[in-house]
Amino acid sequence: MDKSVIVIGAGASGLMASGICANNGNKVTLFEKNEKVGRKLMITGKGRCNVTNACTMLNDLIENVPVNGRFLYTAFSRFMPSDTMDFFESLGVPLKIERGNRVFPVSDKAVDIVDALNSFVKSKGVKRIQETVKSLIIENQTVKGVKCDSGNEYLADAVIVATGGKSYPLTGSTGDGYNFARQAGHTIVKPKPSLVPLECHEGFCSLLKGLSLKNVRVTVFDTEKFREIYSDFGEMLFTHFGVSGPVILSASSHIREMKSGKYEIHIDLKPALTNEQLDKRLLREFKESPSKAIINIMNSLLPKSLVPVFVKLTGIHPATKANQITKEMRFEIIDLLKDFKLTVTDFRPIEEAVITSGGVEVKEINPKTMESKLCKNLYFCGEVIDVDAYTGGFNLQIAFSTGYLAGVNL
């Protein structure tokens, strides 16, 4: 109570931490180098802002955080998704729950979430300064304030680092927080992209650029360990470099040791049909149109732009008539419909990632307060910490929960 607190970064976690901290009677100064707050929030969920996931069980919440989920036990316990929803609705933002328990503002406008957070911190008396923090002021392993690029120094009783990771650097997430943490003696787990599109070896991906596949099953296989590491239904998108889309972004968070050719993507283009059902359908199609070329018959089974690529991969000449298709050819078509394979060569650059995996080592942070174990009165929250989750609102919930925990402990 009645402490002077500096918060670095006006993103989701920083805005939450600032408002909660000021609500406890502290004098809070929020530093943000951008002219506007919540720049990254504005583009989340394709501009709709997937605020949280309406997950009601703590263990389910933690299971959706593949990297250091247990570290968040206290943060999630103190501020659950239901608290996030109550918080925004109390600020006048009605919410709705969509498929997969994803929570969005009823307006489908991320700006409503940003405006609500901005109004919240202003109403609590948080002072905002638009300067770039260059370094922390540390004496005897105790943080004393910050020094800015301008040369100005600001002293405080505590500092909360909420600078984000390295994804979407144009929004201000340029990895500054890692430098502050290192200055205080912290270990930084090497940042890498997570929830990121994947580059593929197959040249035909560029031919399919812009093609969206819905309701397909995507399975990622580790060819070195001979095991499946991810499988789910969803939507994916072909791009000039490979693949993207919701199910691909989720899959990317399971890839830990990227190496060209180590991972394969197997796409079931017809997950609702068994091999036997597909065979019956093909036989029916062939019987109804015996003189029809295979490339035309496949138009009834697949998106038009995919057909030429698909037929070429079967090895069947596109002009082959239905009554010329052998049993072996038919099985080749079915096998490819059920297992359309791509070879992953790399992640897209970290700048294109939704979030950053890596950051401040969690063993060096007190999980009950978010305070540094190495430097007194220094706190961390949000993406700067080495925690990351699957898509569906879980990463923003991490930001709100850790921001709340840091703010409430000052």
Short mmCIF file of C-alpha atoms in Angstrom, two decimals:
data_model
loop_
_atom_site.label_atom_id
_atom_site.label_comp_id
_atom_site.label_asym_id
_atom_site.label_seq_id
_atom_site.Cartn_x
_atom_site.Cartn_y
_atom_site.Cartn_z
CA MET A 1 0.00 0.00 0.00
CA ASP A 2 1.09 3.56 -0.75
CA LYS A 3 4.16 2.42 -2.68
CA SER A 4 5.45 4.06 -5.84
CA VAL A 5 5.35 1.43 -8.59
CA ILE A 6 6.59 1.53 -12.17
CA VAL A 7 5.04 -0.79 -14.76
CA ILE A 8 6.90 -1.21 -18.06
CA GLY A 9 4.61 -2.08 -20.96
CA ALA A 10 0.95 -1.23 -21.61
CA GLY A 11 -0.17 -4.52 -23.07
CA ALA A 12 -2.70 -6.94 -21.56
CA SER A 13 -0.62 -7.91 -18.49
CA GLY A 14 0.78 -4.42 -17.92
CA LEU A 15 -2.61 -2.71 -18.04
CA MET A 16 -4.08 -5.29 -15.66
CA ALA A 17 -1.13 -5.02 -13.27
CA SER A 18 -1.25 -1.19 -13.33
CA GLY A 19 -4.96 -0.94 -12.57
CA ILE A 20 -4.98 -3.60 -9.85
CA CYS A 21 -1.86 -2.16 -8.23
CA ALA A 22 -3.30 1.37 -8.22
CA ASN A 23 -6.59 0.02 -6.88
CA ASN A 24 -4.62 -1.13 -3.81
CA GLY A 25 -3.70 2.47 -3.08
CA ASN A 26 -0.29 2.56 -4.75
CA LYS A 27 1.06 5.39 -6.88
CA VAL A 28 1.52 3.75 -10.30
CA THR A 29 3.38 5.06 -13.34
CA LEU A 30 2.92 3.12 -16.58
CA PHE A 31 5.66 3.38 -19.21
CA GLU A 32 4.75 2.63 -22.83
CA LYS A 33 6.90 3.61 -25.81
CA ASN A 34 3.95 3.51 -28.25
CA GLU A 35 1.56 6.41 -28.55
CA LYS A 36 -1.39 4.08 -27.91
CA VAL A 37 -1.79 1.29 -25.37
CA GLY A 38 -2.71 -2.32 -26.18
CA ARG A 39 -1.25 -2.38 -29.69
CA LYS A 40 -0.94 -6.16 -29.79
CA LEU A 41 -4.37 -6.62 -28.18
CA MET A 42 -5.85 -4.73 -31.09
CA ILE A 43 -4.82 -7.41 -33.58
CA THR A 44 -5.49 -10.56 -31.55
CA GLY A 45 -8.21 -12.90 -32.76
CA LYS A 46 -8.07 -11.23 -36.21
CA GLY A 47 -9.13 -7.96 -34.61
CA ARG A 48 -11.91 -9.57 -32.58
CA CYS A 49 -9.80 -10.28 -29.45
CA ASN A 50 -10.20 -13.78 -28.00
CA VAL A 51 -10.25 -12.47 -24.41
CA THR A 52 -10.09 -15.79 -22.58
CA ASN A 53 -11.33 -19.37 -22.65
CA ALA A 54 -14.45 -20.18 -20.60
CA CYS A 55 -12.64 -23.08 -18.95
CA THR A 56 -14.04 -23.73 -15.47
CA MET A 57 -11.59 -26.28 -14.05
CA LEU A 58 -8.14 -25.20 -12.90
CA ASN A 59 -6.48 -28.43 -14.05
CA ASP A 60 -8.01 -28.09 -17.53
CA LEU A 61 -6.64 -24.56 -17.71
CA ILE A 62 -3.14 -25.71 -16.75
CA GLU A 63 -3.26 -28.61 -19.25
CA ASN A 64 -3.67 -26.04 -22.02
CA VAL A 65 -0.33 -24.48 -21.10
CA PRO A 66 2.27 -26.97 -22.42
CA VAL A 67 5.23 -24.88 -21.25
CA ASN A 68 5.50 -24.51 -17.44
CA GLY A 69 1.78 -24.76 -16.79
CA ARG A 70 2.18 -25.72 -13.11
CA PHE A 71 4.04 -22.46 -12.47
CA LEU A 72 0.73 -20.67 -13.10
CA TYR A 73 -1.23 -22.59 -10.44
CA THR A 74 -1.48 -19.64 -8.03
CA ALA A 75 -1.95 -17.02 -10.75
CA PHE A 76 -4.83 -18.96 -12.28
CA SER A 77 -6.30 -19.76 -8.84
CA ARG A 78 -6.40 -16.07 -7.94
CA PHE A 79 -7.77 -14.92 -11.30
CA MET A 80 -9.69 -17.50 -13.31
CA PRO A 81 -11.37 -17.05 -16.73
CA SER A 82 -14.66 -16.39 -14.92
CA ASP A 83 -12.94 -13.49 -13.14
CA THR A 84 -11.69 -12.15 -16.47
CA MET A 85 -15.21 -12.31 -17.89
CA ASP A 86 -16.73 -10.63 -14.81
CA PHE A 87 -14.01 -7.96 -14.96
CA PHE A 88 -14.73 -6.92 -18.55
CA GLU A 89 -18.49 -7.13 -18.22
CA SER A 90 -18.27 -4.90 -15.11
CA LEU A 91 -16.42 -2.41 -17.33
CA GLY A 92 -19.34 -2.43 -19.76
CA VAL A 93 -18.07 -4.91 -22.35
CA PRO A 94 -20.62 -7.72 -22.92
CA LEU A 95 -19.01 -11.02 -23.87
CA LYS A 96 -20.05 -14.16 -25.75
CA ILE A 97 -18.80 -17.74 -25.81
CA GLU A 98 -18.12 -19.42 -29.15
CA ARG A 99 -16.89 -22.82 -30.33
CA GLY A 100 -14.13 -24.28 -28.18
CA ASN A 101 -15.19 -22.06 -25.24
CA ARG A 102 -13.48 -19.09 -26.89
CA VAL A 103 -14.67 -15.81 -25.38
CA PHE A 104 -15.06 -12.66 -27.50
CA PRO A 105 -16.69 -9.25 -27.01
CA VAL A 106 -20.24 -9.31 -28.40
CA SER A 107 -19.21 -6.45 -30.68
CA ASP A 108 -16.40 -8.55 -32.22
CA LYS A 109 -14.17 -5.49 -31.79
CA ALA A 110 -10.82 -5.74 -29.99
CA VAL A 111 -10.87 -1.97 -29.52
CA ASP A 112 -13.66 -2.39 -26.94
CA ILE A 113 -11.34 -4.52 -24.78
CA VAL A 114 -8.46 -2.05 -25.16
CA ASP A 115 -10.69 0.94 -24.38
CA ALA A 116 -12.07 -0.81 -21.30
CA LEU A 117 -8.58 -1.52 -19.95
CA ASN A 118 -7.46 2.01 -20.73
CA SER A 119 -10.47 3.48 -18.94
CA PHE A 120 -9.83 1.13 -16.00
CA VAL A 121 -6.24 2.31 -15.44
CA LYS A 122 -7.20 5.96 -15.89
CA SER A 123 -10.03 5.63 -13.37
CA LYS A 124 -7.56 4.24 -10.82
CA GLY A 125 -5.24 7.21 -11.24
CA VAL A 126 -2.44 5.49 -13.13
CA LYS A 127 -0.04 8.02 -14.64
CA ARG A 128 1.21 7.21 -18.13
CA ILE A 129 4.56 8.27 -19.59
CA GLN A 130 5.42 7.74 -23.25
CA GLU A 131 9.12 7.03 -22.99
CA THR A 132 11.31 4.05 -23.87
CA VAL A 133 12.84 2.41 -20.81
CA LYS A 134 16.52 1.68 -21.46
CA SER A 135 17.53 -0.11 -18.25
CA LEU A 136 16.65 -0.79 -14.64
CA ILE A 137 18.29 1.02 -11.75
CA ILE A 138 19.51 -1.71 -9.40
CA GLU A 139 21.42 -1.34 -6.13
CA ASN A 140 22.42 -4.26 -3.89
CA GLN A 141 20.16 -6.62 -5.88
CA THR A 142 17.19 -4.37 -5.21
CA VAL A 143 15.45 -2.51 -8.03
CA LYS A 144 15.23 1.23 -7.43
CA GLY A 145 13.67 2.49 -10.65
CA VAL A 146 14.28 2.87 -14.39
CA LYS A 147 16.42 4.87 -16.77
CA CYS A 148 14.98 5.95 -20.14
CA ASP A 149 16.53 6.56 -23.55
CA SER A 150 15.98 10.27 -22.95
CA GLY A 151 18.38 10.12 -20.01
CA ASN A 152 15.57 10.67 -17.52
CA GLU A 153 15.63 8.52 -14.41
CA TYR A 154 12.52 7.59 -12.44
CA LEU A 155 12.76 6.10 -8.96
CA ALA A 156 10.20 3.72 -7.44
CA ASP A 157 9.69 1.22 -4.64
CA ALA A 158 8.95 -1.57 -7.14
CA VAL A 159 9.07 -2.27 -10.88
CA ILE A 160 6.83 -4.64 -12.84
CA VAL A 161 8.20 -5.79 -16.21
CA ALA A 162 5.31 -6.46 -18.63
CA THR A 163 7.06 -5.93 -21.94
CA GLY A 164 5.84 -9.03 -23.83
CA GLY A 165 8.01 -11.30 -25.96
CA LYS A 166 9.42 -10.83 -29.46
CA SER A 167 6.40 -11.63 -31.63
CA TYR A 168 4.77 -8.82 -33.63
CA PRO A 169 7.64 -6.34 -33.00
CA LEU A 170 5.76 -3.55 -34.78
CA THR A 171 3.39 -3.51 -31.79
CA GLY A 172 6.32 -2.86 -29.46
CA SER A 173 7.24 -6.42 -28.44
CA THR A 174 10.93 -6.22 -29.21
CA GLY A 175 12.41 -8.30 -26.40
CA ASP A 176 13.35 -5.36 -24.13
CA GLY A 177 12.16 -7.26 -21.07
CA TYR A 178 14.77 -9.96 -21.59
CA ASN A 179 17.49 -7.33 -21.29
CA PHE A 180 15.98 -5.98 -18.07
CA ALA A 181 15.80 -9.51 -16.66
CA ARG A 182 19.41 -10.27 -17.60
CA GLN A 183 20.47 -7.05 -15.93
CA ALA A 184 18.92 -8.36 -12.71
CA GLY A 185 20.81 -11.68 -13.08
CA HIS A 186 18.01 -13.75 -14.61
CA THR A 187 18.38 -16.64 -17.03
CA ILE A 188 16.56 -16.24 -20.35
CA VAL A 189 15.27 -19.40 -22.01
CA LYS A 190 16.03 -18.79 -25.69
CA PRO A 191 12.98 -17.22 -27.34
CA LYS A 192 11.45 -19.05 -30.28
CA PRO A 193 8.19 -18.65 -32.19
CA SER A 194 5.06 -20.39 -30.98
CA LEU A 195 1.59 -20.39 -32.53
CA VAL A 196 3.30 -19.67 -35.82
CA PRO A 197 2.81 -20.70 -39.48
CA LEU A 198 5.00 -23.51 -40.80
CA GLU A 199 7.19 -23.64 -43.87
CA CYS A 200 6.97 -26.82 -45.95
CA HIS A 201 9.20 -28.58 -48.46
CA GLU A 202 6.49 -29.28 -51.03
CA GLY A 203 6.52 -26.73 -53.85
CA PHE A 204 2.85 -27.27 -54.60
CA CYS A 205 1.92 -25.28 -51.47
CA SER A 206 2.51 -22.06 -53.42
CA LEU A 207 0.13 -23.32 -56.12
CA LEU A 208 -2.54 -23.73 -53.43
CA LYS A 209 -1.90 -20.31 -51.87
CA GLY A 210 -5.09 -18.93 -50.34
CA LEU A 211 -6.90 -22.29 -50.22
CA SER A 212 -8.61 -22.82 -46.87
CA LEU A 213 -9.53 -26.35 -45.78
CA LYS A 214 -12.23 -26.67 -43.13
CA ASN A 215 -13.09 -29.62 -40.91
CA VAL A 216 -9.94 -31.57 -41.70
CA ARG A 217 -7.90 -33.63 -39.26
CA VAL A 218 -4.28 -32.53 -38.95
CA THR A 219 -1.74 -34.83 -37.35
CA VAL A 220 1.91 -33.94 -36.76
CA PHE A 221 4.38 -36.84 -36.66
CA ASP A 222 7.92 -36.81 -35.28
CA THR A 223 9.88 -38.97 -37.74
CA GLU A 224 12.90 -39.30 -35.44
CA LYS A 225 10.97 -40.47 -32.37
CA PHE A 226 8.38 -42.31 -34.49
CA ARG A 227 5.44 -40.84 -32.63
CA GLU A 228 2.48 -38.54 -33.07
CA ILE A 229 2.90 -35.24 -31.22
CA TYR A 230 -0.36 -33.52 -32.15
CA SER A 231 -3.72 -34.27 -33.74
CA ASP A 232 -6.90 -32.23 -34.01
CA PHE A 233 -9.78 -31.20 -36.27
CA GLY A 234 -10.01 -27.69 -37.57
CA GLU A 235 -9.28 -25.18 -40.28
CA MET A 236 -5.98 -24.69 -42.10
CA LEU A 237 -4.71 -22.49 -44.91
CA PHE A 238 -2.16 -23.02 -47.67
CA THR A 239 0.29 -20.17 -48.21
CA HIS A 240 3.17 -19.38 -50.58
CA PHE A 241 5.63 -20.79 -47.99
CA GLY A 242 3.64 -23.68 -46.55
CA VAL A 243 0.66 -23.75 -44.19
CA SER A 244 -1.08 -21.58 -41.61
CA GLY A 245 -4.52 -21.31 -40.00
CA PRO A 246 -5.84 -22.12 -36.50
CA VAL A 247 -5.09 -25.86 -36.40
CA ILE A 248 -1.57 -25.31 -37.80
CA LEU A 249 -0.80 -22.58 -35.25
CA SER A 250 -1.87 -24.93 -32.46
CA ALA A 251 0.24 -27.72 -33.94
CA SER A 252 3.32 -25.47 -34.02
CA SER A 253 3.27 -25.08 -30.24
CA HIS A 254 3.96 -28.83 -29.92
CA ILE A 255 7.09 -28.64 -32.07
CA ARG A 256 9.98 -28.14 -29.67
CA GLU A 257 13.12 -29.05 -31.64
CA MET A 258 12.73 -27.76 -35.15
CA LYS A 259 14.83 -29.49 -37.78
CA SER A 260 14.12 -29.65 -41.50
CA GLY A 261 12.37 -32.92 -42.32
CA LYS A 262 11.97 -34.05 -38.71
CA TYR A 263 8.24 -33.30 -38.63
CA GLU A 264 5.53 -34.34 -41.07
CA ILE A 265 1.99 -33.02 -41.32
CA HIS A 266 -0.60 -35.65 -42.25
CA ILE A 267 -3.95 -34.23 -43.38
CA ASP A 268 -7.10 -36.34 -43.41
CA LEU A 269 -9.15 -34.51 -46.05
CA LYS A 270 -12.24 -36.62 -45.32
CA PRO A 271 -12.17 -37.35 -41.56
CA ALA A 272 -15.91 -38.07 -41.41
CA LEU A 273 -15.60 -40.99 -43.87
CA THR A 274 -13.83 -44.33 -43.46
CA ASN A 275 -11.76 -45.88 -46.24
CA GLU A 276 -14.63 -48.26 -46.96
CA GLN A 277 -17.16 -45.43 -47.21
CA LEU A 278 -14.87 -43.49 -49.54
CA ASP A 279 -14.42 -46.57 -51.70
CA LYS A 280 -18.19 -46.98 -52.04
CA ARG A 281 -18.56 -43.31 -52.93
CA LEU A 282 -15.87 -43.52 -55.62
CA LEU A 283 -17.42 -46.65 -57.09
CA ARG A 284 -20.77 -44.89 -57.23
CA GLU A 285 -19.24 -41.85 -58.94
CA PHE A 286 -17.42 -44.04 -61.44
CA LYS A 287 -20.58 -46.02 -62.21
CA GLU A 288 -22.67 -42.88 -62.75
CA SER A 289 -20.06 -41.24 -65.02
CA PRO A 290 -17.95 -44.00 -66.62
CA SER A 291 -16.62 -41.75 -69.41
CA LYS A 292 -15.81 -38.84 -67.14
CA ALA A 293 -12.10 -38.00 -66.60
CA ILE A 294 -10.76 -38.55 -63.09
CA ILE A 295 -9.79 -34.87 -62.76
CA ASN A 296 -13.44 -33.90 -63.27
CA ILE A 297 -14.79 -36.56 -60.93
CA MET A 298 -12.51 -35.31 -58.11
CA ASN A 299 -14.14 -31.87 -58.35
CA SER A 300 -17.11 -33.33 -56.47
CA LEU A 301 -14.85 -34.49 -53.64
CA LEU A 302 -12.32 -31.68 -53.26
CA PRO A 303 -11.96 -27.90 -53.66
CA LYS A 304 -11.36 -27.09 -57.32
CA SER A 305 -7.88 -25.59 -56.82
CA LEU A 306 -6.70 -28.69 -54.95
CA VAL A 307 -7.78 -31.19 -57.63
CA PRO A 308 -4.90 -30.81 -60.16
CA VAL A 309 -2.29 -31.10 -57.39
CA PHE A 310 -4.10 -34.03 -55.81
CA VAL A 311 -4.46 -36.01 -59.07
CA LYS A 312 -0.80 -35.42 -59.94
CA LEU A 313 0.24 -36.80 -56.54
CA THR A 314 -1.74 -40.00 -57.16
CA GLY A 315 0.33 -40.63 -60.30
CA ILE A 316 -2.85 -41.12 -62.34
CA HIS A 317 -3.04 -39.27 -65.67
CA PRO A 318 -5.72 -36.56 -65.28
CA ALA A 319 -7.48 -37.61 -68.50
CA THR A 320 -7.95 -41.20 -67.32
CA LYS A 321 -11.63 -42.11 -67.56
CA ALA A 322 -13.57 -43.53 -64.63
CA ASN A 323 -14.04 -46.90 -66.36
CA GLN A 324 -10.25 -47.15 -66.75
CA ILE A 325 -9.50 -46.71 -63.06
CA THR A 326 -8.13 -49.92 -61.56
CA LYS A 327 -8.64 -51.13 -58.01
CA GLU A 328 -5.04 -50.13 -57.20
CA MET A 329 -5.62 -46.60 -58.57
CA ARG A 330 -8.79 -46.33 -56.51
CA PHE A 331 -6.93 -47.31 -53.34
CA GLU A 332 -4.22 -44.75 -54.20
CA ILE A 333 -6.90 -42.03 -54.33
CA ILE A 334 -8.39 -43.15 -51.01
CA ASP A 335 -5.00 -43.33 -49.30
CA LEU A 336 -4.20 -39.77 -50.39
CA LEU A 337 -7.62 -38.48 -49.30
CA LYS A 338 -6.98 -39.94 -45.84
CA ASP A 339 -3.29 -39.04 -45.67
CA PHE A 340 -2.21 -35.94 -47.59
CA LYS A 341 1.38 -35.46 -46.41
CA LEU A 342 3.53 -32.34 -46.03
CA THR A 343 7.12 -32.09 -44.79
CA VAL A 344 7.90 -29.27 -42.34
CA THR A 345 11.18 -27.45 -42.95
CA ASP A 346 10.98 -24.57 -40.46
CA PHE A 347 8.93 -22.15 -38.41
CA ARG A 348 8.11 -18.82 -39.99
CA PRO A 349 10.12 -15.94 -38.45
CA ILE A 350 9.41 -15.07 -34.80
CA GLU A 351 8.06 -11.72 -36.01
CA GLU A 352 5.09 -13.60 -37.51
CA ALA A 353 4.37 -15.66 -34.39
CA VAL A 354 1.26 -15.01 -32.30
CA ILE A 355 3.33 -15.52 -29.14
CA THR A 356 6.90 -16.15 -28.05
CA SER A 357 7.99 -19.36 -26.37
CA GLY A 358 10.89 -18.82 -24.00
CA GLY A 359 11.67 -15.89 -21.74
CA VAL A 360 12.50 -15.41 -18.07
CA GLU A 361 13.23 -18.75 -16.37
CA VAL A 362 10.24 -19.56 -14.13
CA LYS A 363 12.42 -21.15 -11.42
CA GLU A 364 13.78 -17.66 -10.75
CA ILE A 365 10.32 -16.13 -10.15
CA ASN A 366 8.13 -16.63 -7.07
CA PRO A 367 4.94 -18.20 -8.51
CA LYS A 368 2.85 -16.91 -5.58
CA THR A 369 3.70 -13.25 -6.15
CA MET A 370 5.48 -12.95 -9.55
CA GLU A 371 8.42 -11.31 -7.74
CA SER A 372 11.97 -12.05 -8.81
CA LYS A 373 13.86 -14.43 -6.53
CA LEU A 374 17.10 -12.73 -7.54
CA CYS A 375 16.28 -9.02 -7.32
CA LYS A 376 14.08 -7.55 -4.60
CA ASN A 377 10.96 -5.56 -5.61
CA LEU A 378 11.22 -6.63 -9.25
CA TYR A 379 8.17 -8.39 -10.72
CA PHE A 380 7.38 -10.04 -14.06
CA CYS A 381 4.08 -10.77 -15.78
CA GLY A 382 2.77 -11.84 -19.16
CA GLU A 383 4.65 -13.11 -22.19
CA VAL A 384 8.10 -12.04 -20.97
CA ILE A 385 7.96 -15.13 -18.71
CA ASP A 386 8.74 -18.60 -20.14
CA VAL A 387 5.12 -19.77 -20.33
CA ASP A 388 2.97 -20.23 -23.41
CA ALA A 389 -0.33 -21.90 -24.17
CA TYR A 390 -2.45 -23.21 -27.00
CA THR A 391 -4.78 -21.01 -29.05
CA GLY A 392 -8.27 -20.34 -27.77
CA GLY A 393 -7.81 -17.45 -25.33
CA PHE A 394 -5.39 -19.18 -22.96
CA ASN A 395 -2.44 -16.86 -23.63
CA LEU A 396 -4.43 -13.73 -22.84
CA GLN A 397 -5.68 -15.43 -19.69
CA ILE A 398 -2.03 -15.95 -18.68
CA ALA A 399 -1.45 -12.23 -19.23
CA PHE A 400 -4.45 -11.21 -17.13
CA SER A 401 -3.78 -13.74 -14.34
CA THR A 402 -0.07 -12.96 -13.95
CA GLY A 403 -0.74 -9.22 -14.28
CA TYR A 404 -3.38 -9.45 -11.57
CA LEU A 405 -1.09 -11.47 -9.28
CA ALA A 406 1.81 -9.04 -9.67
CA GLY A 407 -0.46 -6.04 -9.11
CA VAL A 408 -2.28 -7.42 -6.08
CA ASN A 409 0.97 -8.29 -4.29
CA LEU A 410 2.14 -4.68 -4.14
#
